[in-house]
Amino acid sequence: MPEFSFTEENYLKAIYYLQQDSPSKEVSVNDIAEKMNTRPATVTDMLRKLSDKKLIHYEKYKKTQLSKTGVAVALQNKTS
């Protein structure tokens, strides 16, 4: 599996945990921004990067969720 930055891994973990609390398993940019203590615009930039790497399913102005690969990366590094 490719290497991912510390920040990318943290976003994947945050999305994973937020999905656990969401009946639809989808999370909003604002939810992620609040969890990561950052601005929604910063989250959007990272979501584009994660989407390009096929780690999340992302469409502009819609909620996002992890792909199977994204879940694997989030869980693989859960303890780090």
Short mmCIF file of N, CA, C and O in Angstrom, two decimals:
data_model
loop_
_atom_site.label_atom_id
_atom_site.label_comp_id
_atom_site.label_asym_id
_atom_site.label_seq_id
_atom_site.Cartn_x
_atom_site.Cartn_y
_atom_site.Cartn_z
N MET A 1 0.85 -1.18 0.00
CA MET A 1 0.00 0.00 0.00
C MET A 1 0.90 1.25 0.00
O MET A 1 1.88 1.28 0.71
N PRO A 2 0.52 2.26 -0.77
CA PRO A 2 1.35 3.48 -0.83
C PRO A 2 1.42 4.18 0.53
O PRO A 2 0.59 3.96 1.39
N GLU A 3 2.40 5.02 0.64
CA GLU A 3 2.55 5.81 1.86
C GLU A 3 1.65 7.04 1.78
O GLU A 3 1.49 7.62 0.72
N PHE A 4 1.09 7.41 2.91
CA PHE A 4 0.25 8.59 2.98
C PHE A 4 0.81 9.51 4.05
O PHE A 4 1.42 9.06 5.01
N SER A 5 0.58 10.81 3.87
CA SER A 5 1.10 11.77 4.84
C SER A 5 0.34 11.62 6.16
O SER A 5 -0.77 11.08 6.21
N PHE A 6 0.95 12.11 7.20
CA PHE A 6 0.35 12.11 8.54
C PHE A 6 -1.02 12.81 8.49
O PHE A 6 -2.00 12.32 9.04
N THR A 7 -1.08 13.93 7.79
CA THR A 7 -2.32 14.70 7.69
C THR A 7 -3.39 13.91 6.94
O THR A 7 -4.55 13.87 7.37
N GLU A 8 -3.02 13.27 5.84
CA GLU A 8 -3.98 12.45 5.10
C GLU A 8 -4.55 11.34 5.98
O GLU A 8 -5.75 11.11 6.00
N GLU A 9 -3.67 10.68 6.71
CA GLU A 9 -4.12 9.61 7.61
C GLU A 9 -5.06 10.15 8.68
O GLU A 9 -6.06 9.51 9.01
N ASN A 10 -4.75 11.31 9.21
CA ASN A 10 -5.61 11.91 10.24
C ASN A 10 -7.00 12.24 9.68
O ASN A 10 -8.00 12.04 10.36
N TYR A 11 -7.05 12.74 8.46
CA TYR A 11 -8.34 13.02 7.83
C TYR A 11 -9.13 11.73 7.64
O TYR A 11 -10.33 11.68 7.90
N LEU A 12 -8.46 10.69 7.17
CA LEU A 12 -9.14 9.41 6.96
C LEU A 12 -9.70 8.86 8.27
O LEU A 12 -10.82 8.37 8.32
N LYS A 13 -8.91 8.97 9.34
CA LYS A 13 -9.39 8.51 10.65
C LYS A 13 -10.58 9.34 11.12
O LYS A 13 -11.55 8.80 11.63
N ALA A 14 -10.50 10.65 10.92
CA ALA A 14 -11.60 11.53 11.34
C ALA A 14 -12.88 11.18 10.58
O ALA A 14 -13.95 11.07 11.18
N ILE A 15 -12.76 10.99 9.28
CA ILE A 15 -13.93 10.62 8.47
C ILE A 15 -14.47 9.27 8.94
O ILE A 15 -15.68 9.09 9.08
N TYR A 16 -13.57 8.33 9.19
CA TYR A 16 -14.00 7.01 9.66
C TYR A 16 -14.82 7.12 10.94
O TYR A 16 -15.91 6.56 11.05
N TYR A 17 -14.31 7.85 11.93
CA TYR A 17 -15.03 7.97 13.20
C TYR A 17 -16.34 8.74 13.05
O TYR A 17 -17.34 8.38 13.67
N LEU A 18 -16.35 9.77 12.21
CA LEU A 18 -17.58 10.50 11.98
C LEU A 18 -18.62 9.61 11.28
O LEU A 18 -19.81 9.70 11.58
N GLN A 19 -18.18 8.77 10.37
CA GLN A 19 -19.10 7.85 9.68
C GLN A 19 -19.77 6.90 10.66
O GLN A 19 -20.91 6.50 10.45
N GLN A 20 -19.07 6.52 11.71
CA GLN A 20 -19.64 5.59 12.69
C GLN A 20 -20.85 6.20 13.38
O GLN A 20 -21.75 5.48 13.81
N ASP A 21 -20.88 7.53 13.48
CA ASP A 21 -22.00 8.22 14.14
C ASP A 21 -23.09 8.66 13.17
O ASP A 21 -24.07 9.26 13.58
N SER A 22 -22.89 8.38 11.88
CA SER A 22 -23.83 8.85 10.87
C SER A 22 -24.64 7.68 10.31
O SER A 22 -24.05 6.74 9.77
N PRO A 23 -25.98 7.74 10.41
CA PRO A 23 -26.80 6.65 9.87
C PRO A 23 -26.57 6.41 8.38
O PRO A 23 -26.60 5.28 7.91
N SER A 24 -26.30 7.48 7.62
CA SER A 24 -26.09 7.35 6.18
C SER A 24 -24.65 6.98 5.83
O SER A 24 -24.34 6.72 4.67
N LYS A 25 -23.77 7.00 6.84
CA LYS A 25 -22.33 6.75 6.66
C LYS A 25 -21.67 7.83 5.78
O LYS A 25 -20.61 7.62 5.22
N GLU A 26 -22.33 8.98 5.67
CA GLU A 26 -21.77 10.10 4.93
C GLU A 26 -21.54 11.26 5.90
O GLU A 26 -22.32 11.44 6.83
N VAL A 27 -20.49 12.03 5.64
CA VAL A 27 -20.18 13.15 6.53
C VAL A 27 -19.98 14.42 5.72
O VAL A 27 -19.55 14.38 4.57
N SER A 28 -20.29 15.53 6.34
CA SER A 28 -20.19 16.82 5.65
C SER A 28 -18.82 17.45 5.87
O SER A 28 -18.10 17.12 6.81
N VAL A 29 -18.51 18.39 5.00
CA VAL A 29 -17.26 19.15 5.11
C VAL A 29 -17.23 19.86 6.46
O VAL A 29 -16.20 19.87 7.15
N ASN A 30 -18.36 20.43 6.87
CA ASN A 30 -18.41 21.14 8.15
C ASN A 30 -18.16 20.22 9.34
O ASN A 30 -17.50 20.60 10.30
N ASP A 31 -18.70 19.00 9.28
CA ASP A 31 -18.44 18.02 10.35
C ASP A 31 -16.95 17.71 10.45
O ASP A 31 -16.39 17.64 11.54
N ILE A 32 -16.33 17.51 9.31
CA ILE A 32 -14.90 17.19 9.28
C ILE A 32 -14.09 18.38 9.78
O ILE A 32 -13.17 18.22 10.58
N ALA A 33 -14.46 19.58 9.34
CA ALA A 33 -13.75 20.80 9.76
C ALA A 33 -13.81 20.96 11.28
O ALA A 33 -12.81 21.28 11.92
N GLU A 34 -14.98 20.70 11.84
CA GLU A 34 -15.15 20.81 13.29
C GLU A 34 -14.28 19.77 14.01
O GLU A 34 -13.58 20.09 14.97
N LYS A 35 -14.31 18.54 13.52
CA LYS A 35 -13.52 17.46 14.14
C LYS A 35 -12.02 17.73 14.04
O LYS A 35 -11.26 17.45 14.97
N MET A 36 -11.59 18.27 12.90
CA MET A 36 -10.17 18.51 12.65
C MET A 36 -9.72 19.88 13.16
O MET A 36 -8.55 20.22 13.07
N ASN A 37 -10.67 20.67 13.65
CA ASN A 37 -10.38 22.01 14.16
C ASN A 37 -9.71 22.87 13.08
O ASN A 37 -8.66 23.47 13.30
N THR A 38 -10.35 22.91 11.90
CA THR A 38 -9.81 23.68 10.79
C THR A 38 -10.96 24.28 9.99
O THR A 38 -12.13 24.09 10.33
N ARG A 39 -10.63 25.02 8.93
CA ARG A 39 -11.64 25.70 8.13
C ARG A 39 -12.22 24.76 7.05
O ARG A 39 -11.50 23.92 6.52
N PRO A 40 -13.49 24.94 6.71
CA PRO A 40 -14.08 24.11 5.65
C PRO A 40 -13.30 24.16 4.34
O PRO A 40 -13.18 23.13 3.66
N ALA A 41 -12.75 25.32 3.97
CA ALA A 41 -11.98 25.42 2.72
C ALA A 41 -10.75 24.52 2.75
O ALA A 41 -10.40 23.90 1.73
N THR A 42 -10.13 24.40 3.91
CA THR A 42 -8.97 23.53 4.07
C THR A 42 -9.39 22.07 3.91
O THR A 42 -8.69 21.28 3.26
N VAL A 43 -10.53 21.74 4.47
CA VAL A 43 -11.05 20.38 4.36
C VAL A 43 -11.34 20.05 2.90
O VAL A 43 -10.98 18.98 2.40
N THR A 44 -11.97 20.96 2.19
CA THR A 44 -12.30 20.74 0.78
C THR A 44 -11.05 20.45 -0.03
O THR A 44 -11.05 19.53 -0.87
N ASP A 45 -9.98 21.19 0.21
CA ASP A 45 -8.72 20.94 -0.51
C ASP A 45 -8.22 19.52 -0.25
O ASP A 45 -7.80 18.81 -1.16
N MET A 46 -8.26 19.10 1.01
CA MET A 46 -7.79 17.75 1.35
C MET A 46 -8.72 16.69 0.77
O MET A 46 -8.25 15.65 0.29
N LEU A 47 -10.02 16.94 0.77
CA LEU A 47 -10.95 15.96 0.21
C LEU A 47 -10.68 15.74 -1.28
O LEU A 47 -10.77 14.62 -1.77
N ARG A 48 -10.32 16.80 -1.98
CA ARG A 48 -9.98 16.65 -3.40
C ARG A 48 -8.76 15.74 -3.56
O ARG A 48 -8.73 14.88 -4.42
N LYS A 49 -7.76 15.95 -2.71
CA LYS A 49 -6.55 15.12 -2.78
C LYS A 49 -6.86 13.66 -2.46
O LYS A 49 -6.39 12.75 -3.13
N LEU A 50 -7.65 13.44 -1.41
CA LEU A 50 -8.01 12.08 -1.03
C LEU A 50 -8.86 11.41 -2.10
O LEU A 50 -8.72 10.22 -2.36
N SER A 51 -9.71 12.19 -2.74
CA SER A 51 -10.53 11.65 -3.82
C SER A 51 -9.66 11.25 -5.02
O SER A 51 -9.88 10.20 -5.63
N ASP A 52 -8.68 12.09 -5.34
CA ASP A 52 -7.75 11.78 -6.45
C ASP A 52 -7.01 10.48 -6.19
O ASP A 52 -6.66 9.76 -7.12
N LYS A 53 -6.77 10.17 -4.92
CA LYS A 53 -6.07 8.93 -4.54
C LYS A 53 -7.04 7.78 -4.33
O LYS A 53 -6.64 6.71 -3.87
N LYS A 54 -8.31 8.01 -4.64
CA LYS A 54 -9.37 6.97 -4.54
C LYS A 54 -9.59 6.48 -3.11
O LYS A 54 -9.95 5.33 -2.88
N LEU A 55 -9.36 7.37 -2.13
CA LEU A 55 -9.54 7.01 -0.73
C LEU A 55 -10.92 7.38 -0.20
O LEU A 55 -11.34 6.88 0.84
N ILE A 56 -11.59 8.29 -0.90
CA ILE A 56 -12.94 8.69 -0.50
C ILE A 56 -13.81 8.85 -1.75
O ILE A 56 -13.30 8.97 -2.86
N HIS A 57 -15.12 8.85 -1.53
CA HIS A 57 -16.09 9.19 -2.57
C HIS A 57 -16.50 10.63 -2.28
O HIS A 57 -17.10 10.90 -1.24
N TYR A 58 -16.14 11.53 -3.19
CA TYR A 58 -16.38 12.96 -2.94
C TYR A 58 -16.95 13.63 -4.18
O TYR A 58 -16.46 13.42 -5.28
N GLU A 59 -18.00 14.40 -3.96
CA GLU A 59 -18.55 15.27 -4.98
C GLU A 59 -18.72 16.64 -4.35
O GLU A 59 -19.20 16.75 -3.21
N LYS A 60 -18.34 17.66 -5.10
CA LYS A 60 -18.44 19.03 -4.61
C LYS A 60 -19.87 19.32 -4.12
O LYS A 60 -20.83 18.94 -4.78
N TYR A 61 -19.97 19.97 -2.97
CA TYR A 61 -21.24 20.37 -2.35
C TYR A 61 -22.07 19.20 -1.82
O TYR A 61 -23.23 19.36 -1.48
N LYS A 62 -21.49 18.01 -1.76
CA LYS A 62 -22.21 16.86 -1.22
C LYS A 62 -21.41 16.25 -0.08
O LYS A 62 -20.23 16.55 0.10
N LYS A 63 -22.05 15.38 0.66
CA LYS A 63 -21.34 14.69 1.75
C LYS A 63 -20.38 13.66 1.17
O LYS A 63 -20.49 13.28 0.02
N THR A 64 -19.44 13.25 1.99
CA THR A 64 -18.40 12.33 1.54
C THR A 64 -18.40 11.07 2.39
O THR A 64 -18.96 11.05 3.48
N GLN A 65 -17.77 10.03 1.87
CA GLN A 65 -17.57 8.82 2.66
C GLN A 65 -16.31 8.12 2.16
O GLN A 65 -15.87 8.33 1.03
N LEU A 66 -15.74 7.30 3.03
CA LEU A 66 -14.53 6.57 2.68
C LEU A 66 -14.80 5.50 1.64
O LEU A 66 -15.86 4.87 1.66
N SER A 67 -13.82 5.28 0.76
CA SER A 67 -13.88 4.12 -0.13
C SER A 67 -13.37 2.92 0.66
O SER A 67 -12.90 3.05 1.80
N LYS A 68 -13.45 1.72 0.07
CA LYS A 68 -12.94 0.53 0.76
C LYS A 68 -11.45 0.71 1.07
O LYS A 68 -10.99 0.34 2.15
N THR A 69 -10.72 1.28 0.14
CA THR A 69 -9.28 1.52 0.36
C THR A 69 -9.08 2.52 1.49
O THR A 69 -8.21 2.35 2.34
N GLY A 70 -9.91 3.57 1.52
CA GLY A 70 -9.82 4.57 2.57
C GLY A 70 -10.07 3.98 3.95
O GLY A 70 -9.39 4.31 4.92
N VAL A 71 -11.05 3.10 4.04
CA VAL A 71 -11.34 2.42 5.32
C VAL A 71 -10.13 1.60 5.73
O VAL A 71 -9.69 1.62 6.89
N ALA A 72 -9.55 0.87 4.78
CA ALA A 72 -8.38 0.03 5.09
C ALA A 72 -7.23 0.88 5.61
O ALA A 72 -6.58 0.51 6.60
N VAL A 73 -6.98 2.02 4.99
CA VAL A 73 -5.89 2.89 5.44
C VAL A 73 -6.21 3.46 6.82
O VAL A 73 -5.34 3.48 7.70
N ALA A 74 -7.44 3.88 7.04
CA ALA A 74 -7.83 4.44 8.35
C ALA A 74 -7.66 3.42 9.45
O ALA A 74 -7.16 3.73 10.54
N LEU A 75 -8.05 2.17 9.19
CA LEU A 75 -7.96 1.14 10.22
C LEU A 75 -6.54 0.61 10.39
O LEU A 75 -6.14 0.24 11.49
N GLN A 76 -5.78 0.57 9.31
CA GLN A 76 -4.41 0.08 9.37
C GLN A 76 -3.56 0.94 10.31
O GLN A 76 -2.72 0.43 11.02
N ASN A 77 -3.82 2.22 10.32
CA ASN A 77 -3.01 3.13 11.12
C ASN A 77 -3.75 3.63 12.34
O ASN A 77 -3.43 4.67 12.89
N LYS A 78 -4.76 2.89 12.75
CA LYS A 78 -5.62 3.30 13.86
C LYS A 78 -4.86 3.53 15.15
O LYS A 78 -5.16 4.43 15.92
N THR A 79 -3.84 2.74 15.40
CA THR A 79 -3.12 2.84 16.66
C THR A 79 -1.99 3.84 16.63
O THR A 79 -1.42 4.17 17.66
N SER A 80 -1.65 4.36 15.46
CA SER A 80 -0.52 5.30 15.39
C SER A 80 -0.96 6.71 15.62
O SER A 80 -2.10 7.02 15.68
#
